[in-house]
Coordinates of C-alpha atoms and ligand atoms in Angstrom, one line a residue:
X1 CA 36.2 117.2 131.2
X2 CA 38.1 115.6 128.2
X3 CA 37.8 112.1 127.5
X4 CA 40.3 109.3 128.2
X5 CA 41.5 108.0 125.2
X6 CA 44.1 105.3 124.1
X7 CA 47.2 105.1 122.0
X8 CA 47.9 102.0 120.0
X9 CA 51.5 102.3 119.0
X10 CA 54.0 103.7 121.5
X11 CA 56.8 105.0 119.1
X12 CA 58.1 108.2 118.1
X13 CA 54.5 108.9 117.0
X14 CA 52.1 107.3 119.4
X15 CA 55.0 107.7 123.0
X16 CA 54.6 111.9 122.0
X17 CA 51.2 111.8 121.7
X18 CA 50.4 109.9 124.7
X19 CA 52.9 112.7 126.3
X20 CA 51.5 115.7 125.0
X21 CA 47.8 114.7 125.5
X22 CA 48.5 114.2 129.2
X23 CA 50.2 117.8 129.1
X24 CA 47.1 119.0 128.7
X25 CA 45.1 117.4 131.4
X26 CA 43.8 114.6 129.2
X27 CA 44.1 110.8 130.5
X28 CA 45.5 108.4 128.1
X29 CA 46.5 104.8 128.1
X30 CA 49.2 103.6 125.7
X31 CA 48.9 100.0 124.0
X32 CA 52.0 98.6 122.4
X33 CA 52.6 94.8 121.6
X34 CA 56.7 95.4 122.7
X35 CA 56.4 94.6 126.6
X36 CA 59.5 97.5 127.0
X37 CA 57.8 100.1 125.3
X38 CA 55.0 99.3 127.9
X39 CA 57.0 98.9 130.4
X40 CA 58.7 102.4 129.6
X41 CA 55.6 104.2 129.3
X42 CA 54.0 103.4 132.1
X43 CA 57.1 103.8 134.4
X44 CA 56.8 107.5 132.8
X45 CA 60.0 106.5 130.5
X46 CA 60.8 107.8 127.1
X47 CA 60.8 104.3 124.6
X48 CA 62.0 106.1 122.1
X49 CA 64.2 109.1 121.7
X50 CA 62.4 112.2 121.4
X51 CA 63.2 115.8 122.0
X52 CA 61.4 116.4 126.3
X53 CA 59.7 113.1 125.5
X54 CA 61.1 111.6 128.7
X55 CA 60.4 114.7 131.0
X56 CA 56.6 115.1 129.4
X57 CA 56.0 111.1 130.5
X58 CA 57.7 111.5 133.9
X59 CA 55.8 115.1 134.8
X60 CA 52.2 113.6 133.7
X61 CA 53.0 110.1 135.2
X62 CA 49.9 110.6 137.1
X63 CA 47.5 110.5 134.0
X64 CA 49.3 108.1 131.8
X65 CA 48.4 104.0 131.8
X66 CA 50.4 101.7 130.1
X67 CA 49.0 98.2 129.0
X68 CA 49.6 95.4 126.7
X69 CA 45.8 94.5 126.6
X70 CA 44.0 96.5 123.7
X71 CA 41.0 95.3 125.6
X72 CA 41.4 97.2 128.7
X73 CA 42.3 100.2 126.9
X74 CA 39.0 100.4 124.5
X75 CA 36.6 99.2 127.7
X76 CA 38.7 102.4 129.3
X77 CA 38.6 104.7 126.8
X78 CA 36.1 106.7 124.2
X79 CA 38.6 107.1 121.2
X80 CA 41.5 104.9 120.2
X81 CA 44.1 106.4 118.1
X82 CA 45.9 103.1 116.1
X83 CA 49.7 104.8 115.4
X84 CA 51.4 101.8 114.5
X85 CA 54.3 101.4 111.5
X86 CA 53.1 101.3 107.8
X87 CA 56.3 100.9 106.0
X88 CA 56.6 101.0 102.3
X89 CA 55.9 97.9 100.3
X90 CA 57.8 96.6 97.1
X91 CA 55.2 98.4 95.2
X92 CA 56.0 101.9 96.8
X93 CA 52.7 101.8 98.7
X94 CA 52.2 101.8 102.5
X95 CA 52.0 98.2 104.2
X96 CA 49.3 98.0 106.2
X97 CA 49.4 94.9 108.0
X98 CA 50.3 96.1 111.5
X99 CA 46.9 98.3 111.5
X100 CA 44.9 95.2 110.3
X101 CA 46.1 93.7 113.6
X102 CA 45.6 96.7 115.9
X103 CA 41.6 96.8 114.1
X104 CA 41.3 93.4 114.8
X105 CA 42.1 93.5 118.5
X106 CA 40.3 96.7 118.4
X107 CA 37.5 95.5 117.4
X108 CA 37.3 92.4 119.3
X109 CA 37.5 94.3 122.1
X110 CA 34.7 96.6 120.9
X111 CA 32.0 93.6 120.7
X112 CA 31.7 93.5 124.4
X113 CA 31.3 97.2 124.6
X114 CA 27.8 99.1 124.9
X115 CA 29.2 102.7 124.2
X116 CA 30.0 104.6 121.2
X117 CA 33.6 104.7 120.4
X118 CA 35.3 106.0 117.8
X119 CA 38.7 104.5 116.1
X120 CA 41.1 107.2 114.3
X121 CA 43.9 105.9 112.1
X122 CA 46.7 108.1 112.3
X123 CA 49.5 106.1 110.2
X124 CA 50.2 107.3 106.9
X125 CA 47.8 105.1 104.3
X126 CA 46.9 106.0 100.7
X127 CA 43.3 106.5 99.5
X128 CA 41.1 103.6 100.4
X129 CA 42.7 102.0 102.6
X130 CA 41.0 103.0 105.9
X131 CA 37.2 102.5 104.3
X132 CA 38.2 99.2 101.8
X133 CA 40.5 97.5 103.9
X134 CA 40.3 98.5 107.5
X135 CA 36.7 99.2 108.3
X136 CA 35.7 95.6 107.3
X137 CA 38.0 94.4 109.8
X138 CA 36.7 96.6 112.6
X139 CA 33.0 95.9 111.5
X140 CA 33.8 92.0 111.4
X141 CA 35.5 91.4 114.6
X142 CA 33.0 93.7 116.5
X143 CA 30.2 92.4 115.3
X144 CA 28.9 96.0 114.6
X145 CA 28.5 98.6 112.2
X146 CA 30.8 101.6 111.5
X147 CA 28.6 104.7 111.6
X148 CA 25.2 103.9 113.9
X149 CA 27.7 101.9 116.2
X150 CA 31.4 102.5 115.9
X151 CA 33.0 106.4 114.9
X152 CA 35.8 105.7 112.5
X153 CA 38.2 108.6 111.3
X154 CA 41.6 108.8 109.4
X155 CA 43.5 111.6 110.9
X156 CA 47.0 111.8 110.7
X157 CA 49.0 114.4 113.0
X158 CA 51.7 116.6 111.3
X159 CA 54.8 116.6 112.9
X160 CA 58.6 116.6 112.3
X161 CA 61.0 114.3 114.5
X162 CA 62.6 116.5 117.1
X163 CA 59.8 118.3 117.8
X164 CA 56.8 115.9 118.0
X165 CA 55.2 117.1 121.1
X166 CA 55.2 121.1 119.9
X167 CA 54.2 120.3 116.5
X168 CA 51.7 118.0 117.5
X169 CA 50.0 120.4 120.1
X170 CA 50.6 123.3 117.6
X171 CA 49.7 122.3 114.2
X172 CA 48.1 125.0 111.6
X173 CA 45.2 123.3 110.6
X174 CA 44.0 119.3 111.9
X175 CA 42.7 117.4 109.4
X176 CA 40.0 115.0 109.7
X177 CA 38.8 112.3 107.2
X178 CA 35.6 110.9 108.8
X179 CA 33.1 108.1 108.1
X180 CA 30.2 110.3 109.0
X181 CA 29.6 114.0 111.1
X182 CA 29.3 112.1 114.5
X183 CA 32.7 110.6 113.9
X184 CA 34.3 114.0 113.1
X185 CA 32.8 116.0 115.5
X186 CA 33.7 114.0 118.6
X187 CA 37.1 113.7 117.3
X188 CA 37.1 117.4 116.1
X189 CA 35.5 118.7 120.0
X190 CA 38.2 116.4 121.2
X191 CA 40.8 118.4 119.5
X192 CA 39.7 121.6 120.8
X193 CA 40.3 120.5 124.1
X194 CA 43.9 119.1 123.5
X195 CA 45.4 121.1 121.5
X196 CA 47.4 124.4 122.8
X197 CA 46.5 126.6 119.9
X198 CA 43.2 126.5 119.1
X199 CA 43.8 125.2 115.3
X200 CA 41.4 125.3 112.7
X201 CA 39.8 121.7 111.6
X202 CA 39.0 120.7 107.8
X203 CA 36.8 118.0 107.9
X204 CA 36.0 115.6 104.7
X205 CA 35.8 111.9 103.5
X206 CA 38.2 109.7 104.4
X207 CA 39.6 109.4 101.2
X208 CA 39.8 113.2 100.8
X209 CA 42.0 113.0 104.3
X210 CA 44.0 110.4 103.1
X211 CA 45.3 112.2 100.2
X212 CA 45.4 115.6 101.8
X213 CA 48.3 114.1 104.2
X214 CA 50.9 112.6 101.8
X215 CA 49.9 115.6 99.4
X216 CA 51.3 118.2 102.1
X217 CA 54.8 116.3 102.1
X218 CA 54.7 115.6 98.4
X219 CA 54.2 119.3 97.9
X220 CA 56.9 120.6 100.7
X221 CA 59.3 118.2 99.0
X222 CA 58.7 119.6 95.5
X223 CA 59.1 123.1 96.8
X224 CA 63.2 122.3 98.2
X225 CA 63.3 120.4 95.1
X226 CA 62.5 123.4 93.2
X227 CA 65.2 125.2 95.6
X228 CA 67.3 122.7 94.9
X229 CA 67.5 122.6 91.1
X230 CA 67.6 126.3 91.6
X231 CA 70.8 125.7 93.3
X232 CA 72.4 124.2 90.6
X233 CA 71.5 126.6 88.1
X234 CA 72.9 129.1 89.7
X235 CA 76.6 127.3 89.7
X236 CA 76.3 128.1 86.2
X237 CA 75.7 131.6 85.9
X238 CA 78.7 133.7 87.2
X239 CA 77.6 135.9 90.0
X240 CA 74.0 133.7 90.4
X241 CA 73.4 133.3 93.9
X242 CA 70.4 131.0 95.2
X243 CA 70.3 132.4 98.3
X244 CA 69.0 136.0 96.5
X245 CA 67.0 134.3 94.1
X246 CA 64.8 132.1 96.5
X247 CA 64.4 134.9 99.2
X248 CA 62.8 137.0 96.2
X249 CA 60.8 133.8 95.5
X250 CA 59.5 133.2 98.9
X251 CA 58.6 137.3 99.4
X252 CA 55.6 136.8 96.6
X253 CA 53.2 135.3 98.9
X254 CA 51.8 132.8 96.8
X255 CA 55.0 131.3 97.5
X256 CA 56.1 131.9 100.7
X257 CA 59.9 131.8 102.1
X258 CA 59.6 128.3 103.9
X259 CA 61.4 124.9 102.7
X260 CA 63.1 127.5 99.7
X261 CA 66.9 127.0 100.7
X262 CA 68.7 125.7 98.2
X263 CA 71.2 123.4 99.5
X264 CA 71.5 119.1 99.6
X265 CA 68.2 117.2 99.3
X266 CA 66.0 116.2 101.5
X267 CA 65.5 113.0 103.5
X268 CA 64.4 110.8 106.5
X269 CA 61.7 108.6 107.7
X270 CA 58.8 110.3 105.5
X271 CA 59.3 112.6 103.0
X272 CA 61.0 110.6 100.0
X273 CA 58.8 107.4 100.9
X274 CA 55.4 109.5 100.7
X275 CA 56.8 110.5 97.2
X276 CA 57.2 107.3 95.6
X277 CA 53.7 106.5 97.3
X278 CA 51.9 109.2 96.0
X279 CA 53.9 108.3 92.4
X280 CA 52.6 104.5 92.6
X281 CA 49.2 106.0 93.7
X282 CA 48.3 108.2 90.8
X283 CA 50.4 106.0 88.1
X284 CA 48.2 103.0 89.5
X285 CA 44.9 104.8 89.0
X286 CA 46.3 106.6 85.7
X287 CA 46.6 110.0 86.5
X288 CA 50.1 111.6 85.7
X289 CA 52.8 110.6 88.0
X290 CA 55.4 112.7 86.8
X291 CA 55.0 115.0 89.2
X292 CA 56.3 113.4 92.6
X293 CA 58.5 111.1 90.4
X294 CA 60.7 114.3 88.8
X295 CA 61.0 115.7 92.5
X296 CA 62.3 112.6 93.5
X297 CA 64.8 111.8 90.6
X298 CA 66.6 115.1 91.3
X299 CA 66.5 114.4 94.9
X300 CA 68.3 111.7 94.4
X301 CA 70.3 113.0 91.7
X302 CA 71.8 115.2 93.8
X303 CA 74.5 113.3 95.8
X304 CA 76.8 112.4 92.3
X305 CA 76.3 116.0 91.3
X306 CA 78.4 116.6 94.9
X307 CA 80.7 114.0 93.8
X308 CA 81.2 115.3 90.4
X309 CA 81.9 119.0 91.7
X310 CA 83.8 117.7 94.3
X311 CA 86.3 114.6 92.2
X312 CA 88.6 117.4 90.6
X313 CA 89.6 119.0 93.7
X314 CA 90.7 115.5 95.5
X315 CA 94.1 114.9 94.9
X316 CA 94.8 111.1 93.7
X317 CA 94.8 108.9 96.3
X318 CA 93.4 111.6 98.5
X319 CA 90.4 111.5 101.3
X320 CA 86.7 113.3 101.3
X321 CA 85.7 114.4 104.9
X322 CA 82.1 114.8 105.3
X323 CA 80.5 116.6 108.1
X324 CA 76.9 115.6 108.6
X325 CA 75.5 112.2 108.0
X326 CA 72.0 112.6 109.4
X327 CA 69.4 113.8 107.7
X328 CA 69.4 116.9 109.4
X329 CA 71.0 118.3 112.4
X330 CA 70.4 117.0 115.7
X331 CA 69.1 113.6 114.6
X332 CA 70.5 110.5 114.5
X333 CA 68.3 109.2 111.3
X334 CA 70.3 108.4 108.7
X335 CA 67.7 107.1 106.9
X336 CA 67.3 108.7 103.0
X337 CA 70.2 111.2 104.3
X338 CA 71.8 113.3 101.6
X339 CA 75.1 113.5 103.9
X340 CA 75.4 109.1 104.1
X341 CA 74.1 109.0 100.3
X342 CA 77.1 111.3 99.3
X343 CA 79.4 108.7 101.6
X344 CA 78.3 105.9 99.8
X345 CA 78.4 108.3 96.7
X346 CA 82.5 108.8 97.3
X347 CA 83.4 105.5 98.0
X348 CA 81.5 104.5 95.1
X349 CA 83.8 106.5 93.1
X350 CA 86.5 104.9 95.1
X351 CA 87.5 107.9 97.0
X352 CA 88.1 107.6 100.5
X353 CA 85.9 109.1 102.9
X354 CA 86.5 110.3 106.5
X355 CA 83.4 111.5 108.2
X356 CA 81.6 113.0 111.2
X357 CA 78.0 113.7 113.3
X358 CA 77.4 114.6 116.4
X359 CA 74.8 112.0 117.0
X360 CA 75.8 109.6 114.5
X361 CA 79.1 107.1 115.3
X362 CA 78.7 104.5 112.5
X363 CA 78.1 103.4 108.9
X364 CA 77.9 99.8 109.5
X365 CA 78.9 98.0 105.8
X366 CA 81.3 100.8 105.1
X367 CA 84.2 98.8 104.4
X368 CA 87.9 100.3 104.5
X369 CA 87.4 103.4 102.2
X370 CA 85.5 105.0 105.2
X371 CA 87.0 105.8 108.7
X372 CA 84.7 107.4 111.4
X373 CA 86.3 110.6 113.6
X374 CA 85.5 111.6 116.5
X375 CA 85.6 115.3 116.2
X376 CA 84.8 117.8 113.3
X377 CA 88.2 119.2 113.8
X378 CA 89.9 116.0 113.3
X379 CA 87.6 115.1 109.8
X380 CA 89.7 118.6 108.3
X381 CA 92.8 117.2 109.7
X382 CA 92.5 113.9 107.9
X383 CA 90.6 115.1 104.4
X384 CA 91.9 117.1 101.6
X385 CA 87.9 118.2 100.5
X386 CA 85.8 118.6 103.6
X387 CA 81.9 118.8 102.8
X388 CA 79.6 120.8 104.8
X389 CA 76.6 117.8 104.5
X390 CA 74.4 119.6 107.3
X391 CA 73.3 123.1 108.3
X392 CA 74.8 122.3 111.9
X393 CA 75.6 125.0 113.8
X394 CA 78.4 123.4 115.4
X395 CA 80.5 123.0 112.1
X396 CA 80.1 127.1 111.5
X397 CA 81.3 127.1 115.1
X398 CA 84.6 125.9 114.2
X399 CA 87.4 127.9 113.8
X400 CA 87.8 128.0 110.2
X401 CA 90.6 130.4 109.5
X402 CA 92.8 128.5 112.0
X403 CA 92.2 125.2 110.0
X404 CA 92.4 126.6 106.6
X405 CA 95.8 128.5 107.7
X406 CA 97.4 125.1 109.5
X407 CA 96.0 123.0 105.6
X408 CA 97.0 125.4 103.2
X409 CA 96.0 122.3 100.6
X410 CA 92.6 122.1 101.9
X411 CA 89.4 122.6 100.4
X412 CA 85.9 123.1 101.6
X413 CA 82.8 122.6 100.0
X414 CA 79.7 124.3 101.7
X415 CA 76.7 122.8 100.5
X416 CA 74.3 125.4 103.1
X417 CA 76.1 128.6 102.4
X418 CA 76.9 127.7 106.2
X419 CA 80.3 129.0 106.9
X420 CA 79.3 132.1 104.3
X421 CA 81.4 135.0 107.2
X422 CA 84.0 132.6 108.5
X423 CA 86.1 131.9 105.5
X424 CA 89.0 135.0 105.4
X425 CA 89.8 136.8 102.0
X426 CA 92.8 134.9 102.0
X427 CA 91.1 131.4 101.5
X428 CA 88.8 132.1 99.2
X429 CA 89.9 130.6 96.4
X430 CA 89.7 127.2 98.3
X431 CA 86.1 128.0 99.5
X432 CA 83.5 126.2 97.1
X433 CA 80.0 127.1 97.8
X434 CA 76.8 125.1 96.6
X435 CA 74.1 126.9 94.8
X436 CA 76.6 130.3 94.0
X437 CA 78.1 131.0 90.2
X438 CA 81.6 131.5 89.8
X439 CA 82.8 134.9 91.1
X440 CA 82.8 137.3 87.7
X441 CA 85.7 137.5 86.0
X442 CA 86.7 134.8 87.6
X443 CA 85.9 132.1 85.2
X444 CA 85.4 132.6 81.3
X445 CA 84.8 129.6 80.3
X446 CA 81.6 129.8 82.3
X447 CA 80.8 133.3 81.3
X448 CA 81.4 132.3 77.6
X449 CA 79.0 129.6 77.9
X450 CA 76.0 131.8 79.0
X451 CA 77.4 134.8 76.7
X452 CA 77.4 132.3 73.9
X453 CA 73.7 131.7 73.9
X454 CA 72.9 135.0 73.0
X455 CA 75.8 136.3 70.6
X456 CA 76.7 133.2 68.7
X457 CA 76.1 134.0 64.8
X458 CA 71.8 132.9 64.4
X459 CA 70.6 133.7 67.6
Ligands
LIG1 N1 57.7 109.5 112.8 C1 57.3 110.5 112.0 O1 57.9 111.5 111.8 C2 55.9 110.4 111.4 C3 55.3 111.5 110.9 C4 54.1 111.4 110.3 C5 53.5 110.2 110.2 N2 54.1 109.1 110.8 C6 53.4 107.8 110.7 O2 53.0 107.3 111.9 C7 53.1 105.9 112.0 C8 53.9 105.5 113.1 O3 55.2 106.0 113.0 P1 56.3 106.0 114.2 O4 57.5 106.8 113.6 O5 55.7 106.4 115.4 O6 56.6 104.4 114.2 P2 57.5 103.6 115.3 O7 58.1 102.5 114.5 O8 58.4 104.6 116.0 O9 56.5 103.1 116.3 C9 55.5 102.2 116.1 C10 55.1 101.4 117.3 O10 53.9 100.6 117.1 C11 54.1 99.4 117.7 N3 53.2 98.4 117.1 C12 53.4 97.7 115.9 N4 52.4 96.9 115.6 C13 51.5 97.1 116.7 C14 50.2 96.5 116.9 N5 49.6 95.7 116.1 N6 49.6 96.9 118.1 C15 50.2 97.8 118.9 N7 51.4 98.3 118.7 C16 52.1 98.0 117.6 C17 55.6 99.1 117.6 O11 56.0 98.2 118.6 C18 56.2 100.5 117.9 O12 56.4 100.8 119.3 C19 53.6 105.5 110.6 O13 52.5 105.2 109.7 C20 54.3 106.7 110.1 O14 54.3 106.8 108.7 C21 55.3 109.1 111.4

């Protein structure tokens, strides 16, 4: 039989968990202190947009509860998960304010209960702040004490937006920072049950867990970085191609082939504010920071080196289509999004911008150097340098040699090697691909640069 638990936080988070727990036969009751999300949830509705959130609520209806009343749901439950927002501070850090109020009513609600429970922060946090700044709360509103008389755990769930319930029921390893071994083992045999794939658990202090979360998107992010600055290497070497380099890279298998594309940065909801966090972290405590702070200065780096590649090929006066402004396809988050950061990059510049996404139909703030289309076919019509922002298939899907024939001015820039077998011969030279060297022969300036190092009178 596996427990009932409850979900504090309905979001993008919380909503898939609550989801993808009752997938699995579990029973869970959602807390949130927005009445809609609630209200959603409970009417087996999807409060946020998430890829089969909707259908997963409306096919388990039967084992979901929705409440507003943290008390029901702790006198109704053995674990409470808290998933509620912990967005950056001014410092860098993560804001923790909304899980102090979800420990308070949690643990107000725990003083009338006889039972072990056990609270698990999932939110992101840096190290500390579930045992300095949380427990106290939960130990001072429940008039108990964490370890004989309350389980607490920090566990946060990896998962990327557009796939939350997969990667949630799927993940490679779950990791579990835990006050004491009856904590993590009742949260660790409660994973076994839920999860689809039989994942291995690495269990350790809380502190240890804390870290161990932001470190795995620190780290993913410095590996595209790497990628990345590989990228623009190779636009210096004639005949350099990242693509070769970085699928030699990822063959060694200390290395591995994933997050190695060279291309445009990354972005989004997590991975550049988990950065800067893990930055103020270590130069807080005096450890080196440069580290995260280097993969996220040529992260952002990377939108006026677009610019500056793309400048000489705009004629004056003339426009800069961009294709993509979400951070990657089939999102709407625009958040930290290399293809909206290289807008704001062009108009900056004074260029004018025309631009498209599927899923995204504004840039409020814009003012008149940006217009919004509403095709990809009609961002080529109206640009004289259109920029390939995302890896969407859609924009590879277009018919390329028909809009390069009918624009014989046109230029494309293809920052994802995307449209690499759709550009004809006869094109070519208006074809400008990121993270590839000039064709030889094609450019000696560039080849005298690199021959230059090694014949010039000294070396
Ligand atoms: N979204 C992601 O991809 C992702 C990935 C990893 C980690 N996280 C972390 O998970 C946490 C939640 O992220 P999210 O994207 O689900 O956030 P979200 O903003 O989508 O949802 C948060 C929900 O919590 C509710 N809430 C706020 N305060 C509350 C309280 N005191 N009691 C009850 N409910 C409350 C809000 O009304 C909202 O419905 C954050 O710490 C985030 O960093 C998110």
């Amino acid at each position: 039989m596996i427990p009932r638990v409850s979900i504090v936080g309905l979001g993008k988070l919380g909503a898939s968990m609550v989801a993808a727990i009752a997938s699995r036969g579990g029973e869970v009751i959602g807390v949130d202190v927005n009445a809609a999300s609630v209200e959603a949830v409970a009417a087996g509705r999807a409060p946020v947009q998430e890829t089969d959130l909707d259908a997963t609520l409306a096919a388990n209806r039967a084992r979901i509860r929705a409440t507003l009343d943290v008390g029901e749901a702790v006198r109704d439950s053995a674990i409470t998960f808290v998933i509620v927002p912990t967005p950056s501070d001014a410092r860098g850090a993560f804001a923790f304010d909304a899980a102090a109020r979800a420990f308070e009513a949690i643990g107000t609600a725990l003083r009338k209960k006889e039972t072990y429970h056990v609270v698990v922060l999932t939110s992101t946090v840096l190290p500390g702040t579930t045992r300095t700044a949380l427990l106290p709360i939960l130990e001072r509103t429940s008039g108990k004490r964490v370890g004989p008389d309350i389980g607490l755990c920090y566990s946060p769930e990896f998962i990327a937006l557009g796939s939350v319930i997969r990667d949630f029921l799927n993940p490679d390893f779950t990791l579990i920072g835990e006050v004491d071994a009856r904590a993590g083992e009742t949260l660790e045999a409660y994973y076994a049950q839920v999860m689809a794939n039989h994942a291995p658990s690495r269990r350790m202090s809380l502190e240890n867990a804390e870290l161990a979360k932001i470190s795995v998107n620190s780290y993913v992010t410095m590996k595209i970085t790497f990628a990345n600055m590989l990228a623009a290497l190779c636009e210096a070497i004639p005949g350099a191609d990242v693509d070769v380099v970085t699928h030699a890279l990822g063959s060694d298998k200390r290395i591995g082939a994933k997050y190695l594309t060279g291309g445009l940065g990354y972005g989004g909801p997590c991975f550049p504010r988990d950065n800067v966090a893990l930055a103020f972290l270590a130069r807080s405590l005096g450890a080196p920071s440069l580290g995260p702070e280097a993969t996220d200065a040529v992260n952002d780096s990377i939108p006026a080196r677009v610019v500056a590649r793309i400048a000489p090929l705009v004629p004056a006066g003339g426009t800069v289509g961009v294709l993509g402004l979400a951070y990657k396809p089939a999102s709407h988050v625009i958040e930290e999004a290399q293809g909206t950061a290289l807008v704001d990059a062009c108009l900056a510049q004074g260029l004018r911008v025309v631009a498209f996404d599927p899923l995204v139909s504004a840039l409020p703030n814009r003012g008149a150097g940006l217009s919004m289309a509403q095709a990809p076919a009609d961002v080529v019509q109206a640009a004289d340098v259109v920029v390939v922002a995302t890896p969407d298939a859609a924009f590879a899907a277009l018919d390329w040699p028909a809009l390069l024939a009918a624009k014989p001015g046109l230029h494309v820039v293809d920052a994802w090697r995307l449209l690499r077998d759709r550009i004809p011969a006869s094109a070519a030279a208006r074809y400008h691909v990121l993270g590839r060297g000039p064709v030889p022969g094609s450019d000696p300036r560039a080849e005298a640069r690199l021959a230059e190092l090694w014949t010039a009178p000294g070396h």
